[in-house]
mmCIF file of C-alpha atoms in Angstrom:
data_model
loop_
_atom_site.group_PDB
_atom_site.id
_atom_site.type_symbol
_atom_site.label_atom_id
_atom_site.label_comp_id
_atom_site.label_asym_id
_atom_site.label_seq_id
_atom_site.Cartn_x
_atom_site.Cartn_y
_atom_site.Cartn_z
ATOM 1 C CA MET P 261 141.939 -58.526 123.251
ATOM 2 C CA PHE P 262 139.281 -59.568 126.184
ATOM 3 C CA SER P 263 135.431 -58.934 125.374
ATOM 4 C CA LYS P 264 133.870 -56.041 127.111
ATOM 5 C CA ASN P 265 131.532 -59.282 128.613
ATOM 6 C CA TRP P 266 134.097 -61.304 129.825
ATOM 7 C CA ALA P 267 135.923 -58.592 131.904
ATOM 8 C CA LEU P 268 132.057 -57.665 133.597
ATOM 9 C CA MET P 269 132.168 -61.456 134.831
ATOM 10 C CA ALA P 270 135.318 -60.809 136.230
ATOM 11 C CA VAL P 271 134.320 -57.571 137.838
ATOM 12 C CA PHE P 272 131.048 -59.606 139.257
ATOM 13 C CA SER P 273 133.476 -62.450 140.614
ATOM 14 C CA LEU P 274 135.247 -60.270 142.310
ATOM 15 C CA LEU P 275 132.292 -58.681 144.122
ATOM 16 C CA VAL P 276 131.027 -61.965 145.242
ATOM 17 C CA VAL P 277 134.432 -62.590 146.801
ATOM 18 C CA PHE P 278 134.368 -59.306 148.698
ATOM 19 C CA LEU P 279 130.847 -60.186 149.853
ATOM 20 C CA VAL P 280 131.587 -63.374 150.592
ATOM 21 C CA THR P 281 135.146 -62.015 152.820
ATOM 22 C CA THR P 282 133.221 -59.077 154.106
ATOM 23 C CA MET P 283 130.278 -61.090 155.504
ATOM 24 C CA ALA P 284 133.319 -63.592 156.783
ATOM 25 C CA VAL P 285 134.987 -60.865 159.108
ATOM 26 C CA GLN P 286 131.719 -58.863 160.382
ATOM 27 C CA SER P 287 131.558 -59.061 164.093
ATOM 28 C CA GLU P 288 128.709 -58.538 166.598
ATOM 29 C CA ILE P 289 125.886 -57.504 165.167
ATOM 30 C CA ALA P 290 122.131 -57.581 166.514
ATOM 31 C CA PRO P 291 119.951 -60.239 165.044
ATOM 32 C CA GLY P 292 117.491 -57.800 164.142
ATOM 33 C CA SER P 293 119.530 -55.432 162.006
ATOM 34 C CA ALA P 294 119.258 -56.214 158.279
ATOM 35 C CA SER P 295 122.721 -53.652 157.924
ATOM 36 C CA GLY P 296 124.889 -56.123 159.324
ATOM 37 C CA PHE P 297 125.246 -60.169 159.861
ATOM 38 C CA PRO P 298 124.294 -61.392 163.014
ATOM 39 C CA PHE P 299 127.114 -63.203 165.173
ATOM 40 C CA LEU P 300 125.744 -66.020 165.741
ATOM 41 C CA LEU P 301 125.112 -67.159 162.448
ATOM 42 C CA ARG P 302 128.199 -68.373 160.693
ATOM 43 C CA TYR P 303 129.542 -70.584 158.257
ATOM 44 C CA ASN P 304 129.126 -74.190 158.086
ATOM 45 C CA TYR P 305 127.401 -73.994 161.942
ATOM 46 C CA TYR P 306 126.046 -77.443 161.296
ATOM 47 C CA ASP P 307 129.736 -79.028 160.141
ATOM 48 C CA GLU P 308 129.868 -80.970 163.745
ATOM 49 C CA LYS P 309 126.248 -82.118 163.548
ATOM 50 C CA CYS P 310 125.094 -82.293 160.199
ATOM 51 C CA GLU P 311 128.321 -82.215 158.062
ATOM 52 C CA ASP P 312 126.345 -82.921 154.706
ATOM 53 C CA LEU P 313 123.636 -80.489 155.487
ATOM 54 C CA GLU P 314 124.115 -78.269 152.363
ATOM 55 C CA GLY P 315 124.860 -81.520 149.579
ATOM 56 C CA ILE P 316 121.380 -82.784 150.943
ATOM 57 C CA VAL P 317 119.354 -79.779 150.361
ATOM 58 C CA TRP P 318 121.055 -79.212 146.477
ATOM 59 C CA SER P 319 120.411 -82.721 145.693
ATOM 60 C CA LYS P 320 116.580 -82.255 147.317
ATOM 61 C CA MET P 321 116.036 -79.244 145.208
ATOM 62 C CA LYS P 322 117.770 -80.078 141.853
ATOM 63 C CA THR P 323 114.933 -82.603 142.014
ATOM 64 C CA ILE P 324 112.525 -80.878 142.944
ATOM 65 C CA VAL P 325 113.351 -78.274 140.233
ATOM 66 C CA GLN P 326 113.569 -80.801 137.409
ATOM 67 C CA LEU P 327 110.096 -81.759 138.584
ATOM 68 C CA GLN P 328 108.793 -78.288 139.140
ATOM 69 C CA HIS P 329 110.425 -75.591 137.378
ATOM 70 C CA ASN P 330 108.491 -72.883 138.636
ATOM 71 C CA ALA P 331 109.751 -74.226 142.484
ATOM 72 C CA PRO P 332 112.869 -71.075 142.211
ATOM 73 C CA ALA P 333 109.871 -68.801 142.119
ATOM 74 C CA GLN P 334 107.672 -70.609 144.809
ATOM 75 C CA LEU P 335 110.428 -70.685 146.807
ATOM 76 C CA LEU P 336 111.646 -67.231 146.745
ATOM 77 C CA ARG P 337 108.281 -65.503 147.455
ATOM 78 C CA LEU P 338 107.883 -68.045 150.109
ATOM 79 C CA MET P 339 110.999 -66.918 151.956
ATOM 80 C CA PHE P 340 110.523 -63.037 150.671
ATOM 81 C CA HIS P 341 107.041 -63.507 152.871
ATOM 82 C CA ASP P 342 108.441 -65.353 155.966
ATOM 83 C CA CYS P 343 112.029 -62.700 155.859
ATOM 84 C CA PHE P 344 110.004 -59.769 155.700
ATOM 85 C CA ILE P 345 107.627 -60.302 158.541
ATOM 86 C CA GLY P 346 109.453 -60.700 161.643
ATOM 87 C CA GLY P 347 112.201 -61.688 160.081
ATOM 88 C CA CYS P 348 113.802 -64.811 159.221
ATOM 89 C CA ASP P 349 112.267 -67.360 161.306
ATOM 90 C CA ALA P 350 110.325 -69.426 159.436
ATOM 91 C CA SER P 351 106.956 -68.628 161.500
ATOM 92 C CA VAL P 352 105.159 -68.249 157.554
ATOM 93 C CA LEU P 353 105.311 -72.240 157.269
ATOM 94 C CA LEU P 354 102.985 -72.852 160.765
ATOM 95 C CA ALA P 355 99.692 -74.180 160.483
ATOM 96 C CA ASP P 356 99.588 -74.226 164.040
ATOM 97 C CA ARG P 357 97.531 -71.217 165.570
ATOM 98 C CA ASN P 358 98.083 -68.724 168.166
ATOM 99 C CA GLU P 359 96.193 -67.607 171.669
ATOM 100 C CA ASN P 360 93.856 -65.446 169.414
ATOM 101 C CA GLY P 361 93.283 -67.992 166.479
ATOM 102 C CA THR P 362 95.095 -66.484 163.751
ATOM 103 C CA VAL P 363 98.226 -68.234 161.750
ATOM 104 C CA GLU P 364 100.131 -65.842 159.671
ATOM 105 C CA ARG P 365 99.960 -68.423 156.424
ATOM 106 C CA GLU P 366 96.408 -67.552 156.333
ATOM 107 C CA ALA P 367 96.667 -63.653 156.167
ATOM 108 C CA ILE P 368 95.471 -62.307 153.144
ATOM 109 C CA PRO P 369 98.894 -61.837 151.367
ATOM 110 C CA ASN P 370 100.092 -65.378 152.162
ATOM 111 C CA ARG P 371 96.943 -67.068 151.000
ATOM 112 C CA THR P 372 98.603 -67.686 147.448
ATOM 113 C CA LEU P 373 101.817 -68.692 148.887
ATOM 114 C CA LYS P 374 103.097 -72.560 147.675
ATOM 115 C CA GLY P 375 106.544 -74.208 148.330
ATOM 116 C CA PHE P 376 105.224 -75.303 151.304
ATOM 117 C CA ASN P 377 105.233 -79.244 150.510
ATOM 118 C CA PHE P 378 109.141 -78.898 148.843
ATOM 119 C CA ILE P 379 110.213 -77.482 152.590
ATOM 120 C CA ASP P 380 108.679 -80.284 153.952
ATOM 121 C CA THR P 381 110.365 -82.501 151.567
ATOM 122 C CA ILE P 382 114.067 -81.552 152.256
ATOM 123 C CA LYS P 383 112.790 -81.069 155.849
ATOM 124 C CA ASP P 384 111.966 -85.358 156.442
ATOM 125 C CA GLU P 385 115.636 -85.948 153.879
ATOM 126 C CA ILE P 386 117.553 -84.208 156.474
ATOM 127 C CA GLU P 387 115.625 -85.539 159.446
ATOM 128 C CA GLU P 388 116.400 -88.485 158.602
ATOM 129 C CA ALA P 389 120.358 -87.821 158.460
ATOM 130 C CA CYS P 390 120.172 -85.310 161.192
ATOM 131 C CA PRO P 391 117.103 -85.885 163.595
ATOM 132 C CA GLY P 392 116.429 -82.738 165.665
ATOM 133 C CA VAL P 393 119.365 -80.421 164.818
ATOM 134 C CA VAL P 394 118.750 -78.517 161.400
ATOM 135 C CA SER P 395 115.716 -75.572 161.691
ATOM 136 C CA CYS P 396 113.279 -74.648 159.233
ATOM 137 C CA SER P 397 114.668 -71.120 158.999
ATOM 138 C CA ASP P 398 118.150 -72.429 157.638
ATOM 139 C CA ILE P 399 116.426 -75.080 155.439
ATOM 140 C CA LEU P 400 113.982 -71.872 153.701
ATOM 141 C CA VAL P 401 116.816 -69.241 153.039
ATOM 142 C CA LEU P 402 119.162 -72.270 151.851
ATOM 143 C CA ALA P 403 116.522 -74.002 149.624
ATOM 144 C CA THR P 404 115.753 -70.862 148.582
ATOM 145 C CA ARG P 405 119.407 -69.621 147.337
ATOM 146 C CA ASP P 406 120.063 -73.247 145.775
ATOM 147 C CA GLY P 407 116.553 -72.723 143.493
ATOM 148 C CA ILE P 408 118.015 -69.312 142.506
ATOM 149 C CA VAL P 409 121.332 -71.071 141.532
ATOM 150 C CA LEU P 410 119.528 -73.424 139.748
ATOM 151 C CA ALA P 411 117.202 -71.097 137.732
ATOM 152 C CA GLY P 412 119.958 -69.166 136.810
ATOM 153 C CA GLY P 413 120.755 -66.786 138.795
ATOM 154 C CA PRO P 414 123.613 -65.607 141.320
ATOM 155 C CA TYR P 415 124.956 -67.913 143.854
ATOM 156 C CA TYR P 416 125.509 -65.871 147.339
ATOM 157 C CA PRO P 417 126.949 -67.128 150.443
ATOM 158 C CA VAL P 418 124.627 -67.957 153.423
ATOM 159 C CA LEU P 419 125.226 -68.123 156.622
ATOM 160 C CA THR P 420 123.066 -70.727 159.341
ATOM 161 C CA GLY P 421 122.111 -70.879 162.784
ATOM 162 C CA ARG P 422 118.993 -69.794 163.150
ATOM 163 C CA ARG P 423 115.965 -71.060 165.018
ATOM 164 C CA ASP P 424 112.525 -71.286 164.324
ATOM 165 C CA SER P 425 109.828 -68.724 165.499
ATOM 166 C CA LYS P 426 107.656 -69.906 167.905
ATOM 167 C CA GLU P 427 104.532 -67.931 166.682
ATOM 168 C CA SER P 428 103.202 -66.434 163.717
ATOM 169 C CA PHE P 429 102.709 -62.751 162.998
ATOM 170 C CA PHE P 430 98.999 -62.485 161.055
ATOM 171 C CA ASP P 431 98.282 -59.003 161.933
ATOM 172 C CA ASN P 432 101.847 -57.807 161.109
ATOM 173 C CA ALA P 433 101.325 -60.057 157.401
ATOM 174 C CA MET P 434 98.163 -58.176 157.139
ATOM 175 C CA ALA P 435 99.552 -54.791 157.331
ATOM 176 C CA GLU P 436 103.284 -55.227 155.889
ATOM 177 C CA ILE P 437 103.726 -57.075 153.060
ATOM 178 C CA PRO P 438 104.022 -55.168 150.254
ATOM 179 C CA GLN P 439 101.090 -54.638 147.825
ATOM 180 C CA PRO P 440 100.912 -55.796 144.270
ATOM 181 C CA ASN P 441 98.985 -52.226 143.980
ATOM 182 C CA GLY P 442 101.310 -50.173 146.215
ATOM 183 C CA ASN P 443 102.472 -46.989 144.884
ATOM 184 C CA ILE P 444 106.289 -45.911 145.333
ATOM 185 C CA SER P 445 106.251 -44.181 148.359
ATOM 186 C CA GLU P 446 104.149 -47.065 150.355
ATOM 187 C CA THR P 447 106.872 -49.590 149.066
ATOM 188 C CA LEU P 448 109.930 -47.399 149.119
ATOM 189 C CA ARG P 449 108.695 -47.133 152.875
ATOM 190 C CA LEU P 450 108.107 -50.863 154.040
ATOM 191 C CA PHE P 451 111.273 -51.660 152.591
ATOM 192 C CA SER P 452 113.159 -48.616 154.235
ATOM 193 C CA LEU P 453 111.564 -50.160 157.847
ATOM 194 C CA ARG P 454 113.142 -53.058 157.585
ATOM 195 C CA GLY P 455 117.059 -51.346 157.021
ATOM 196 C CA PHE P 456 116.643 -51.696 152.564
ATOM 197 C CA ASP P 457 117.473 -48.740 150.652
ATOM 198 C CA GLU P 458 116.052 -47.666 147.335
ATOM 199 C CA ARG P 459 118.284 -49.511 145.437
ATOM 200 C CA GLU P 460 118.517 -52.703 147.313
ATOM 201 C CA THR P 461 114.538 -52.461 146.853
ATOM 202 C CA VAL P 462 114.458 -52.756 143.169
ATOM 203 C CA ALA P 463 117.137 -55.210 143.418
ATOM 204 C CA LEU P 464 114.804 -57.222 145.639
ATOM 205 C CA LEU P 465 111.871 -57.071 143.632
ATOM 206 C CA GLY P 466 113.715 -58.204 140.988
ATOM 207 C CA GLY P 467 112.468 -61.711 141.592
ATOM 208 C CA HIS P 468 109.488 -60.572 140.019
ATOM 209 C CA ASN P 469 111.734 -61.942 136.897
ATOM 210 C CA ILE P 470 110.462 -65.850 137.319
ATOM 211 C CA GLY P 471 107.122 -66.774 138.403
ATOM 212 C CA ARG P 472 103.358 -66.402 137.888
ATOM 213 C CA ILE P 473 101.285 -63.718 138.975
ATOM 214 C CA GLY P 474 97.810 -64.413 139.908
ATOM 215 C CA CYS P 475 95.043 -62.638 137.605
ATOM 216 C CA GLN P 476 93.559 -61.081 140.638
ATOM 217 C CA PHE P 477 96.204 -59.150 141.190
ATOM 218 C CA ILE P 478 96.175 -57.364 137.392
ATOM 219 C CA ARG P 479 92.702 -57.270 136.496
ATOM 220 C CA PRO P 480 92.218 -54.029 138.641
ATOM 221 C CA ARG P 481 94.448 -52.008 136.675
ATOM 222 C CA LEU P 482 92.870 -53.362 132.757
ATOM 223 C CA SER P 483 89.195 -52.104 133.734
ATOM 224 C CA ASN P 484 88.311 -50.149 136.997
ATOM 225 C CA PHE P 485 91.648 -48.647 137.853
ATOM 226 C CA THR P 486 91.713 -47.276 141.455
ATOM 227 C CA GLY P 487 87.393 -47.272 141.008
ATOM 228 C CA THR P 488 87.806 -45.206 138.247
ATOM 229 C CA GLY P 489 86.106 -47.424 135.573
ATOM 230 C CA LEU P 490 88.769 -46.782 133.328
ATOM 231 C CA PRO P 491 92.302 -48.889 132.611
ATOM 232 C CA ASP P 492 95.384 -47.847 134.202
ATOM 233 C CA PRO P 493 96.353 -44.544 131.580
ATOM 234 C CA THR P 494 100.090 -45.918 132.328
ATOM 235 C CA ILE P 495 99.449 -48.958 130.523
ATOM 236 C CA PRO P 496 100.388 -48.786 127.066
ATOM 237 C CA PRO P 497 97.332 -49.699 124.438
ATOM 238 C CA ASP P 498 99.300 -52.392 122.875
ATOM 239 C CA PHE P 499 100.010 -54.226 126.115
ATOM 240 C CA LEU P 500 96.474 -53.648 127.722
ATOM 241 C CA GLU P 501 94.911 -55.431 124.787
ATOM 242 C CA GLU P 502 97.659 -58.416 125.647
ATOM 243 C CA LEU P 503 96.631 -58.244 129.087
ATOM 244 C CA ARG P 504 93.271 -58.522 128.642
ATOM 245 C CA TRP P 505 93.709 -61.397 126.410
ATOM 246 C CA LYS P 506 96.069 -63.303 128.717
ATOM 247 C CA CYS P 507 93.738 -62.707 131.380
ATOM 248 C CA PRO P 508 90.497 -62.887 131.028
ATOM 249 C CA ASP P 509 87.365 -63.691 133.554
ATOM 250 C CA ASP P 510 88.220 -67.127 133.478
ATOM 251 C CA ASN P 511 91.764 -67.710 133.704
ATOM 252 C CA ASN P 512 93.343 -67.231 136.964
ATOM 253 C CA THR P 513 97.185 -66.682 136.790
ATOM 254 C CA ILE P 514 99.606 -65.324 133.997
ATOM 255 C CA SER P 515 103.019 -66.238 133.161
ATOM 256 C CA ASN P 516 105.539 -63.312 134.479
ATOM 257 C CA MET P 517 106.893 -63.651 131.127
ATOM 258 C CA LEU P 518 104.074 -62.810 128.465
ATOM 259 C CA ASN P 519 106.478 -61.337 125.805
ATOM 260 C CA ASP P 520 109.065 -64.108 125.492
ATOM 261 C CA GLU P 521 109.314 -66.355 122.756
ATOM 262 C CA HIS P 522 108.916 -68.828 125.110
ATOM 263 C CA THR P 523 105.894 -68.868 126.265
ATOM 264 C CA ASP P 524 102.573 -71.144 125.862
ATOM 265 C CA THR P 525 100.455 -68.623 123.939
ATOM 266 C CA ALA P 526 97.203 -70.417 124.564
ATOM 267 C CA ARG P 527 94.388 -68.502 126.036
ATOM 268 C CA GLY P 528 93.678 -68.909 129.478
ATOM 269 C CA LEU P 529 97.042 -70.928 129.772
ATOM 270 C CA SER P 530 99.475 -69.480 131.942
ATOM 271 C CA VAL P 531 102.537 -71.948 131.602
ATOM 272 C CA SER P 532 105.935 -70.652 130.551
ATOM 273 C CA ILE P 533 109.200 -72.826 129.702
ATOM 274 C CA ARG P 534 110.773 -69.686 130.281
ATOM 275 C CA THR P 535 112.425 -69.829 134.139
ATOM 276 C CA SER P 536 115.875 -68.357 134.026
ATOM 277 C CA LEU P 537 116.326 -65.725 136.528
ATOM 278 C CA ASP P 538 118.353 -62.575 134.461
ATOM 279 C CA ASN P 539 117.213 -58.613 133.960
ATOM 280 C CA HIS P 540 114.188 -59.124 131.856
ATOM 281 C CA TYR P 541 111.993 -57.709 134.122
ATOM 282 C CA TYR P 542 113.824 -54.222 134.141
ATOM 283 C CA LYS P 543 113.714 -54.404 130.436
ATOM 284 C CA THR P 544 109.997 -54.313 130.457
ATOM 285 C CA LEU P 545 109.968 -51.659 133.088
ATOM 286 C CA MET P 546 111.844 -49.620 131.116
ATOM 287 C CA ARG P 547 109.132 -50.041 127.821
ATOM 288 C CA GLY P 548 106.333 -49.310 130.248
ATOM 289 C CA ARG P 549 105.106 -52.601 130.322
ATOM 290 C CA GLY P 550 105.079 -53.616 133.699
ATOM 291 C CA GLN P 551 102.068 -56.567 135.122
ATOM 292 C CA LEU P 552 101.973 -55.145 138.337
ATOM 293 C CA PHE P 553 101.309 -51.165 139.415
ATOM 294 C CA ALA P 554 104.021 -51.769 142.204
ATOM 295 C CA ASP P 555 106.260 -53.228 139.835
ATOM 296 C CA GLN P 556 105.841 -50.058 136.759
ATOM 297 C CA GLN P 557 105.995 -47.820 140.016
ATOM 298 C CA LEU P 558 109.682 -48.478 139.822
ATOM 299 C CA MET P 559 109.957 -45.964 136.936
ATOM 300 C CA ALA P 560 108.048 -42.951 139.165
ATOM 301 C CA ASN P 561 110.936 -42.311 141.761
ATOM 302 C CA GLU P 562 114.313 -40.470 140.430
ATOM 303 C CA LYS P 563 116.456 -43.083 142.485
ATOM 304 C CA THR P 564 114.733 -46.657 141.928
ATOM 305 C CA ALA P 565 114.477 -45.642 138.201
ATOM 306 C CA ALA P 566 118.149 -45.144 138.102
ATOM 307 C CA ALA P 567 118.371 -48.685 139.247
ATOM 308 C CA VAL P 568 115.780 -50.092 136.584
ATOM 309 C CA THR P 569 118.096 -48.556 134.320
ATOM 310 C CA ASP P 570 121.354 -49.992 135.710
ATOM 311 C CA TYR P 571 119.631 -53.463 136.198
ATOM 312 C CA ALA P 572 118.380 -53.288 132.104
ATOM 313 C CA ILE P 573 121.847 -52.584 130.618
ATOM 314 C CA ASP P 574 124.520 -55.117 129.168
ATOM 315 C CA ASP P 575 123.285 -59.235 130.119
ATOM 316 C CA GLY P 576 122.570 -58.266 134.005
ATOM 317 C CA VAL P 577 125.923 -58.092 135.799
ATOM 318 C CA ILE P 578 125.212 -55.512 137.891
ATOM 319 C CA PHE P 579 121.652 -56.700 138.800
ATOM 320 C CA ARG P 580 122.943 -60.473 139.622
ATOM 321 C CA THR P 581 125.881 -58.657 141.784
ATOM 322 C CA GLU P 582 123.250 -56.366 143.679
ATOM 323 C CA PHE P 583 120.573 -58.932 143.719
ATOM 324 C CA ALA P 584 123.044 -61.352 145.047
ATOM 325 C CA HIS P 585 124.171 -58.811 147.754
ATOM 326 C CA ALA P 586 120.287 -57.819 148.592
ATOM 327 C CA MET P 587 119.397 -61.738 149.355
ATOM 328 C CA ALA P 588 122.542 -61.906 151.478
ATOM 329 C CA LYS P 589 121.185 -59.484 153.390
ATOM 330 C CA LEU P 590 117.874 -60.273 153.725
ATOM 331 C CA SER P 591 118.006 -63.670 155.025
ATOM 332 C CA ASN P 592 119.898 -62.673 157.568
ATOM 333 C CA PHE P 593 117.131 -60.046 159.135
ATOM 334 C CA GLY P 594 115.460 -60.602 162.043
ATOM 335 C CA VAL P 595 116.563 -64.068 162.691
ATOM 336 C CA LEU P 596 116.574 -66.174 166.231
ATOM 337 C CA THR P 597 119.429 -67.634 167.036
ATOM 338 C CA GLY P 598 120.938 -68.730 170.287
ATOM 339 C CA SER P 599 118.473 -70.065 172.636
ATOM 340 C CA GLU P 600 115.597 -68.213 171.112
ATOM 341 C CA GLY P 601 113.143 -70.037 169.668
ATOM 342 C CA GLU P 602 112.912 -73.946 168.881
ATOM 343 C CA VAL P 603 114.324 -76.438 165.932
ATOM 344 C CA ARG P 604 111.265 -77.538 165.076
ATOM 345 C CA HIS P 605 110.804 -81.533 164.112
ATOM 346 C CA SER P 606 107.871 -80.130 161.744
ATOM 347 C CA CYS P 607 108.044 -77.337 160.402
ATOM 348 C CA SER P 608 104.336 -76.619 160.160
ATOM 349 C CA HIS P 609 104.231 -77.598 163.875
ATOM 350 C CA LEU P 610 105.763 -76.540 167.344
ATOM 351 C CA ASN P 611 107.490 -78.829 169.276
ATOM 352 C CA SER P 612 104.677 -78.307 172.008
#
């Protein structure tokens, strides 16, 4: 008799095959839409000019993750911040200033982003093999996908053919990146503007399974929630005590896996050897133990709470399937194609 887990994995495999087939047959769709797949993106876009592109990215990512276990989380956040503002166009990678003196990566929500060096390393390798051919936006999307797989997450197909933006979007990043203290209404509004429904929003936030969270985003919940001078009343007392112990005034970061048995429990340290992308995040939300207010707010809405419940069950097969679909959709949001933008020679600088 087949086991329940085997059956669930079979369903997951079939759904991934369906996703691949669906993406392959999509035709002419506006590049600015997240609801479909831009027709100028396609599989194996670089086959004639850079045949081993995906092999290079995969090989470099394996090395990077072996040396830096937190790299998948850093790249996932970097890609999200890029795609959420202006589309997946590598605008967040630019260090060049706009005419008004601003640069997107210096916007407050982006100041804690990491992983730029990983993209530069991969870009350098690709430039040696295929100079002036592969865009930084494609590299970021591919490297993020491979990082997710190396972190134990699901594989999902990635179309290529993106072009890089010639500008960055400081003001948009300041206003439209979802905030860690945002309520559920604001979070859903920002995702909806980009074509994501409640369930897709919950799936994408599952990226919080891995990585670290700055204590500056957590401390306001611990002692002065919304200016009351009191802690967030929704935090269970034992978890409040744990957060205060893990996030004292002199500590900057906290592991996303506070309760995991492999977490280094020495006070003031934040390094965790748990780097697997699973459904742990949703299980903690169901126990009221979300580290960020915005995370725990997913339980304050009927539709998002239902999705959290679905993703928390079993071995996370439902989460893995829907996370893969949501990431594939995000990867195609607002892209530049054809003659739009440029293919940067250096990911942090414009060509001219």
